CSV table of C-alpha atoms in Angstrom, one decimal:
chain,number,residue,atom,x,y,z
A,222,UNK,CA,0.0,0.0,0.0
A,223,UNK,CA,2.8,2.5,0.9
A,224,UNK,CA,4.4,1.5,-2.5
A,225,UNK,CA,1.2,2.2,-4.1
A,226,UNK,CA,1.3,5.9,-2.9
A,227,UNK,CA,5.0,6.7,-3.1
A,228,UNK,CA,4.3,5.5,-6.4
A,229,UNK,CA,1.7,8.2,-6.9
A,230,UNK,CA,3.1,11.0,-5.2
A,231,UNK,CA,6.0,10.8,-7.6
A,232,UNK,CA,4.2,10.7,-11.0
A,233,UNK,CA,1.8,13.7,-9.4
A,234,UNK,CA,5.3,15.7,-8.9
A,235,UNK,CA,6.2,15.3,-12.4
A,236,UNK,CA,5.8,19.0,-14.3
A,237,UNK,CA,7.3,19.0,-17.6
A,238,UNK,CA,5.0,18.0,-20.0
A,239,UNK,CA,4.0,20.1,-22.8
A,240,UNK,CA,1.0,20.0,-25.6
A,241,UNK,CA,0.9,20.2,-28.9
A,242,UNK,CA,-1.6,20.7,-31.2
A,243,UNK,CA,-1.7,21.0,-35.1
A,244,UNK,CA,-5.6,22.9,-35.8
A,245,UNK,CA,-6.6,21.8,-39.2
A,246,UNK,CA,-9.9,22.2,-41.2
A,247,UNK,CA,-9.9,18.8,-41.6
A,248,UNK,CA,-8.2,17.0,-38.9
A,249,UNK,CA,-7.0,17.8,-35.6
A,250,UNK,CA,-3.8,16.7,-34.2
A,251,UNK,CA,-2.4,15.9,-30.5
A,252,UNK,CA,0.4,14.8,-29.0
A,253,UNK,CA,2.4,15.2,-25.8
A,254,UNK,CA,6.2,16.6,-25.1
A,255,UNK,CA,8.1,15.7,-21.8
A,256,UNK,CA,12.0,17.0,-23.7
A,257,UNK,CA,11.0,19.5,-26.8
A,258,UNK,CA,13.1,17.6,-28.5
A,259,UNK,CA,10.5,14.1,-29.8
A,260,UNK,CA,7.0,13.7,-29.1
A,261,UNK,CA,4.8,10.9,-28.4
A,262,UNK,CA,2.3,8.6,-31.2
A,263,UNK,CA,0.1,12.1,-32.3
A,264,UNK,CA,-3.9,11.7,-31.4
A,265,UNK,CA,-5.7,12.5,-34.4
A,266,UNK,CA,-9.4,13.7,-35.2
A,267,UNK,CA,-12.2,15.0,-37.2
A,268,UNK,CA,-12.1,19.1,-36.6
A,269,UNK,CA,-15.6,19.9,-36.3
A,270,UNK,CA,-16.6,23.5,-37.2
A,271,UNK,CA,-18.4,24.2,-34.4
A,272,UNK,CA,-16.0,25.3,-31.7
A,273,UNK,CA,-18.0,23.7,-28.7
A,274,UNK,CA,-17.8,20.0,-30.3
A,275,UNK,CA,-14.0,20.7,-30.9
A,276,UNK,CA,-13.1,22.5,-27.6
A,277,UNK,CA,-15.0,19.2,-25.4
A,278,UNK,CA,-12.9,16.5,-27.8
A,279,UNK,CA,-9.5,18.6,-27.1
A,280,UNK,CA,-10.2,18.2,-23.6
A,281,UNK,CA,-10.7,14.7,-23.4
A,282,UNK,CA,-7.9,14.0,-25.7
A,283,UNK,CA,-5.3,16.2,-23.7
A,284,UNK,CA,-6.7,14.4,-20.4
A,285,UNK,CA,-5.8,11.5,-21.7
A,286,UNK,CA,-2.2,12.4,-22.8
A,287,UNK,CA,-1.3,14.5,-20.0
A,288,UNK,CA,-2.8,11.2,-17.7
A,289,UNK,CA,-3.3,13.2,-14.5
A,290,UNK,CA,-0.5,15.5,-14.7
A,291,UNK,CA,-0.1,19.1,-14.7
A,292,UNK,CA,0.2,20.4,-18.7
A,293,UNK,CA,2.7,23.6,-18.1
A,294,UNK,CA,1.8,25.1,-21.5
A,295,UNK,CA,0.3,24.5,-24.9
A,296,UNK,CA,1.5,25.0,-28.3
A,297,UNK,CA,-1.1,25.7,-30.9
A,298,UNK,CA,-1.1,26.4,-34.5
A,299,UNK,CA,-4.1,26.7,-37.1
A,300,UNK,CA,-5.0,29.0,-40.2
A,301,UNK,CA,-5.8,32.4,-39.3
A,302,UNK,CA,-5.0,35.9,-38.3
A,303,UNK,CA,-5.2,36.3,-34.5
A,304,UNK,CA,-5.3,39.5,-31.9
A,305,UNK,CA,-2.2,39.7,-29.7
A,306,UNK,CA,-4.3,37.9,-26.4
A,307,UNK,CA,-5.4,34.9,-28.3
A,308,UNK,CA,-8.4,36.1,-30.0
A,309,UNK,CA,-8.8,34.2,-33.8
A,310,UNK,CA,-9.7,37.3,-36.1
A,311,UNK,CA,-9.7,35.4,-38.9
A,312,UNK,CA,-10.1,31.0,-39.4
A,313,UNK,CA,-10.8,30.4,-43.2
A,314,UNK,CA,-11.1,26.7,-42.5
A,315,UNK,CA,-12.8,27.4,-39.6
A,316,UNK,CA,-15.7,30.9,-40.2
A,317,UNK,CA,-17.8,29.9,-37.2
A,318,UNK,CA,-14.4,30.0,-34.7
A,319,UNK,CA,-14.2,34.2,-35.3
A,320,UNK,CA,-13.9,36.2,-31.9
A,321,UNK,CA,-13.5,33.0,-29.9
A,322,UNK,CA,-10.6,33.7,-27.6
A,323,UNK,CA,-8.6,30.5,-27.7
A,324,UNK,CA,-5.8,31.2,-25.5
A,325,UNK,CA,-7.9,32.7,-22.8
A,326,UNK,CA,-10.4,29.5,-23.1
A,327,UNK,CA,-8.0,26.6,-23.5
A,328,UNK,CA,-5.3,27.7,-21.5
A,329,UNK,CA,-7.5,28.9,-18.5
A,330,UNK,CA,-9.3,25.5,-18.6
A,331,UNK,CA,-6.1,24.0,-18.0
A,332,UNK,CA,-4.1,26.8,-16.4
A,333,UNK,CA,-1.3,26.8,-18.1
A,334,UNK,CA,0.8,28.7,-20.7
A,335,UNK,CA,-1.6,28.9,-24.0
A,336,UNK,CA,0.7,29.9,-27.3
A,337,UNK,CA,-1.8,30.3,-30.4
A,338,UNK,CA,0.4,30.5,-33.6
A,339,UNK,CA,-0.5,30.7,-37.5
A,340,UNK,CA,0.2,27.0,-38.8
A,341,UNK,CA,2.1,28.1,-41.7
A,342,UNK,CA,5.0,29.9,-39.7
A,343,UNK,CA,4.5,26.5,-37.1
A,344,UNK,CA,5.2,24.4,-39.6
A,345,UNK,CA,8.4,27.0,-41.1
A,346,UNK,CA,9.9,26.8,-37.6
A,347,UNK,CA,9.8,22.7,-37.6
A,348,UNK,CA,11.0,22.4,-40.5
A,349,UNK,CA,14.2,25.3,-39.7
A,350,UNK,CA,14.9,23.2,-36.5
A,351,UNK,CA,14.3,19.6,-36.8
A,352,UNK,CA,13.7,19.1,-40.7
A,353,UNK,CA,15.3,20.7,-43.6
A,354,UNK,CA,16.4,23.8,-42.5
A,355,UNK,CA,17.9,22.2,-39.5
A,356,UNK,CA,21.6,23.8,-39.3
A,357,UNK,CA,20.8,27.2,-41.1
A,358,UNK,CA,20.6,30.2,-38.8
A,359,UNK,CA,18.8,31.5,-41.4
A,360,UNK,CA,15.8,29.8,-42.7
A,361,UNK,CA,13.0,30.4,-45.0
A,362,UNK,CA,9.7,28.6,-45.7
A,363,UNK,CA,7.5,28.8,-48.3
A,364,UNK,CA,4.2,26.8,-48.6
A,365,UNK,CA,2.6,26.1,-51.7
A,366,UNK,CA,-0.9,24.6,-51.3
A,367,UNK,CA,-4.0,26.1,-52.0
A,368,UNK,CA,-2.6,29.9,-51.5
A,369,UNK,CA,1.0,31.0,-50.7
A,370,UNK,CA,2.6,31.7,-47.6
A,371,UNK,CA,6.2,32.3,-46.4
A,372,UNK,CA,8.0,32.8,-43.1
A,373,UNK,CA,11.3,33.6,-41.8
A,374,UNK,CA,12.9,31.8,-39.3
A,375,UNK,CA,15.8,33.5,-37.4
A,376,UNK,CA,18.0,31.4,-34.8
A,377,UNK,CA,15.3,29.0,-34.1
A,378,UNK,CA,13.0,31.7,-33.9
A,379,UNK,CA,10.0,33.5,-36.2
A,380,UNK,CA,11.1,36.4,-37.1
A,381,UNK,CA,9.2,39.6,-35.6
A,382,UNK,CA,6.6,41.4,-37.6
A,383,UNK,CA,4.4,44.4,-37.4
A,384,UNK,CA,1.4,42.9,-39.5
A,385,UNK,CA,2.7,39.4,-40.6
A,386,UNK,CA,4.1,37.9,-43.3
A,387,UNK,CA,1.9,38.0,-47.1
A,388,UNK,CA,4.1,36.8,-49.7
A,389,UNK,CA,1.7,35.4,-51.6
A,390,UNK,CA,0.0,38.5,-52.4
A,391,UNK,CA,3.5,40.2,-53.6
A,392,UNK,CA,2.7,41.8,-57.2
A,393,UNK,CA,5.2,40.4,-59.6
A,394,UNK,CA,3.5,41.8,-63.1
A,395,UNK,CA,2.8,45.2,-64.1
A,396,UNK,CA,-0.8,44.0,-64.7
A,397,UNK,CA,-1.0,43.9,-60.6
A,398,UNK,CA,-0.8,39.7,-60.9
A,399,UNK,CA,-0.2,38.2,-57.7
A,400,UNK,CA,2.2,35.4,-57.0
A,401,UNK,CA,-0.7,33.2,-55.9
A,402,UNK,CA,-2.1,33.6,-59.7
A,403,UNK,CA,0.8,31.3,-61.0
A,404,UNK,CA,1.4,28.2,-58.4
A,405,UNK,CA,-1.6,28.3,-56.2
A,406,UNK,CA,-3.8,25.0,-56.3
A,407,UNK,CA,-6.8,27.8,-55.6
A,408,UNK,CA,-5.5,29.3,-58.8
A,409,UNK,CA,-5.0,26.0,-60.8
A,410,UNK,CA,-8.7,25.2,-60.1
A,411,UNK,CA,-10.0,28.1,-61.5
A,412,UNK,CA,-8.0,28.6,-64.3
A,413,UNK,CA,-8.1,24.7,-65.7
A,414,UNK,CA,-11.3,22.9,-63.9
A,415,UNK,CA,-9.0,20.5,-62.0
A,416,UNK,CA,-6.8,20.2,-58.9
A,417,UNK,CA,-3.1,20.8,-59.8
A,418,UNK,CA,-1.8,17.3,-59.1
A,419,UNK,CA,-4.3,16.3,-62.7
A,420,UNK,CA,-2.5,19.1,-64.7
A,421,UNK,CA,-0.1,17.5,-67.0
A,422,UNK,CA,0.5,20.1,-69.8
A,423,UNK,CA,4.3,20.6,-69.3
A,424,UNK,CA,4.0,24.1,-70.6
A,425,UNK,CA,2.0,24.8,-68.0
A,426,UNK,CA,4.4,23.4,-65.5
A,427,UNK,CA,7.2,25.2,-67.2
A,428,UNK,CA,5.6,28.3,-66.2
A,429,UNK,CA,4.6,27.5,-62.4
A,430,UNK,CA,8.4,26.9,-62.4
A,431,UNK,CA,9.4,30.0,-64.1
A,432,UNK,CA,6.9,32.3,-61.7
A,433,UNK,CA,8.7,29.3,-58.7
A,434,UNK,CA,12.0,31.2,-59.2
A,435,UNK,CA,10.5,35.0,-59.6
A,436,UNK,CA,9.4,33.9,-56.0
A,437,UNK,CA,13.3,32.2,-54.7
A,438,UNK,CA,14.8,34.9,-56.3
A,439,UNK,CA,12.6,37.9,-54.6
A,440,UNK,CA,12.8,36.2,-50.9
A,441,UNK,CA,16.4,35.9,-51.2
A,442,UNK,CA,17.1,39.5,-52.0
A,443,UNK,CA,14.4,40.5,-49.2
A,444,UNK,CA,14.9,37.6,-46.7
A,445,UNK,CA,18.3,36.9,-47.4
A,446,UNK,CA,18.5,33.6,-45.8
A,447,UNK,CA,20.6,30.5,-46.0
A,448,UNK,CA,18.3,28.2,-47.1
A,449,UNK,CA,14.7,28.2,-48.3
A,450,UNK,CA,12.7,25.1,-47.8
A,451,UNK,CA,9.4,24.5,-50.5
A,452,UNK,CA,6.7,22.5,-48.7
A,453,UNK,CA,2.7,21.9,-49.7
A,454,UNK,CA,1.3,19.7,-52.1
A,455,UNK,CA,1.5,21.7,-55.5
A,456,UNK,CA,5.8,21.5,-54.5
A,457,UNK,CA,5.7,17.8,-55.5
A,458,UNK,CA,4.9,18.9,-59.1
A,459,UNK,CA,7.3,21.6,-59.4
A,460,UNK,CA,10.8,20.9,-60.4
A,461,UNK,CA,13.3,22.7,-58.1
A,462,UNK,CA,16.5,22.5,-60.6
A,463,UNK,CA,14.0,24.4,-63.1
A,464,UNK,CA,13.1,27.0,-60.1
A,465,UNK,CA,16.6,27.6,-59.0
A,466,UNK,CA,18.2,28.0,-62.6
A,467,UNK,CA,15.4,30.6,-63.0
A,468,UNK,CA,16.2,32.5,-60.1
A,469,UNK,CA,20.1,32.7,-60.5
A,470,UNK,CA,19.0,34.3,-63.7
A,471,UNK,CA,17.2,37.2,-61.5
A,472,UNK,CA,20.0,37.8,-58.7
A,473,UNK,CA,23.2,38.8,-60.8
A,474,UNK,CA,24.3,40.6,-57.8
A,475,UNK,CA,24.7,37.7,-55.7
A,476,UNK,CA,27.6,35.2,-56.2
A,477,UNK,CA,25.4,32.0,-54.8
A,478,UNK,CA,21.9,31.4,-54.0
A,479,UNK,CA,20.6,30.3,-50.1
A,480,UNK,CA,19.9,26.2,-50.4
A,481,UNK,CA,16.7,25.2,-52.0
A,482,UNK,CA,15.4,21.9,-50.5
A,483,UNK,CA,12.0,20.1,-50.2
A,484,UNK,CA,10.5,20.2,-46.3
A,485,UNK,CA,10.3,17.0,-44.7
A,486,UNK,CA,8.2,16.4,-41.6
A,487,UNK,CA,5.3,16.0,-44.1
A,488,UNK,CA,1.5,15.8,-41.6
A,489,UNK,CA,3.4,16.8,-38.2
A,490,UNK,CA,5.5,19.9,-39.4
A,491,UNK,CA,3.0,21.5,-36.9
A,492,UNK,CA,3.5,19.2,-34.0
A,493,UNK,CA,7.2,20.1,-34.6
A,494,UNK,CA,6.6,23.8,-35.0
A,495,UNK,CA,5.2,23.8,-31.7
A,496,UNK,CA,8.1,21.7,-30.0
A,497,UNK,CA,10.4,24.1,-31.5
A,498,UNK,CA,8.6,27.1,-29.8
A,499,UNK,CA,8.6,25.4,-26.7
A,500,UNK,CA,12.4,25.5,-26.8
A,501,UNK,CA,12.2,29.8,-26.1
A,502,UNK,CA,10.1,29.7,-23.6
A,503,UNK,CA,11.1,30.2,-20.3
């Protein structure tokens, strides 16, 4: 019996475990941290859009991980725009979500820490410390999926902004053309009828690539960074010798190019993202 309890009273001192969680519009995932440096078999499920059904399932699935122990912060990262105390401004995936105070809801429910972080620059900051970027003090990520998003990653850390990062919507024709227009799936639907992965006119590929290094070639003379990592779907179409021959062609002034790789952490950059955030907090 007095086993039984030392036996307790140990695992009820225990106070270093972290959550993670990867907000999709499509699936949620979970998982648990003890180190920041590897995290446990990720929980995965539906993400319902009403916020109620979600929040009550988060719950029961962080109970579970954290198994009667004390969560001392959490780590979240979905699509959106978000106020500076937690409050989701904007959820594209997720309309119904608007003004809901995430922070303030999840992290008083388990009073603890509460980070909320836009996925894109979560997944940039997994992939600059434990994927592809890993080893770059300097590290940019660009995701190409149904729009176009980039972040910078200095030192293990996202880079400070005044109103975020939209390099997407850069205008790189005189006819006010966005960068989205060219490789965005969003884009390729409109224009052809189908999703890009069904596109197989190689002229038309020719020019995703072409517009692919207008974009390498632009975020290395306004990033500057040592290597830039290409992630999202409509990437595993595009060729990245094409996309880097094209942008040496646009930086003259530079004698080499930062690293152009593929990410690598695939469904749990996210999960990683917010492991890597962990690391800078106190």
């Amino acid at each position: 019996h007095s086993f039984k309890n030392l036996k307790k009273e140990c695992h009820n001192k225990k106070t270093t475990m972290y959550i993670l969680i990867d907000i999709g519009g499509t699936n949620t995932r979970v998982a648990r941290t003890d180190d920041k440096e590897s995290f446990g078999e990720p929980i995965i499920f539906d993400t319902p859009q009403h916020f109620d059904d979600w929040f009550a399932l988060v719950i029961k699935h962080i109970d579970t991980l954290r198994n009667g122990e004390q969560v001392r912060a959490i780590v979240a990262g979905m699509a959106g725009t978000f106020t500076s105390d937690g409050t989701i401004h904007k959820a594209p995936h997720l309309e119904a979500w608007k003004n809901i105070n995430l922070k303030q809801k999840l992290g008083g429910w388990f009073n603890c820490e509460m980070v909320l972080e836009n996925d894109a620059a979560l997944v940039g900051l997994g992939e600059a410390v434990f994927g592809s970027g890993k080893g770059y003090d300097i590290a940019v990520y660009i995701t190409v999926s149904t729009g176009v998003g980039g972040i910078r990653i200095v030192d293990g850390k996202i880079d400070r902004s005044k109103f975020g990062f939209e390099m997407g919507h850069q205008i790189i024709n005189a006819d006010g053309k966005e960068l989205e227009y060219y490789p965005a799936g969003s884009s390729h639907e409109k224009r052809f009828n189908m999703p890009s992965k069904e596109i197989k006119d190689k002229d038309f590929w020719k020019e995703v690539n072409y517009y692919g290094g207008i974009m390498v070639a632009n975020t290395t003379m306004y990033w500057s960074p040592a290597v830039i990592i290409l992630g999202g779907p409509v990437v595993n179409d595009m060729n990245l010798e094409e996309i880097f021959e094209h942008a040496k062609k646009f930086t003259p002034m530079y004698e080499t190019l930062p690293v152009l790789v593929k990410s690598s952490l695939k469904s749990l950059g996210g999960l990683y993202g917010g492991m890597a955030y962990l690391k800078n907090l106190n």
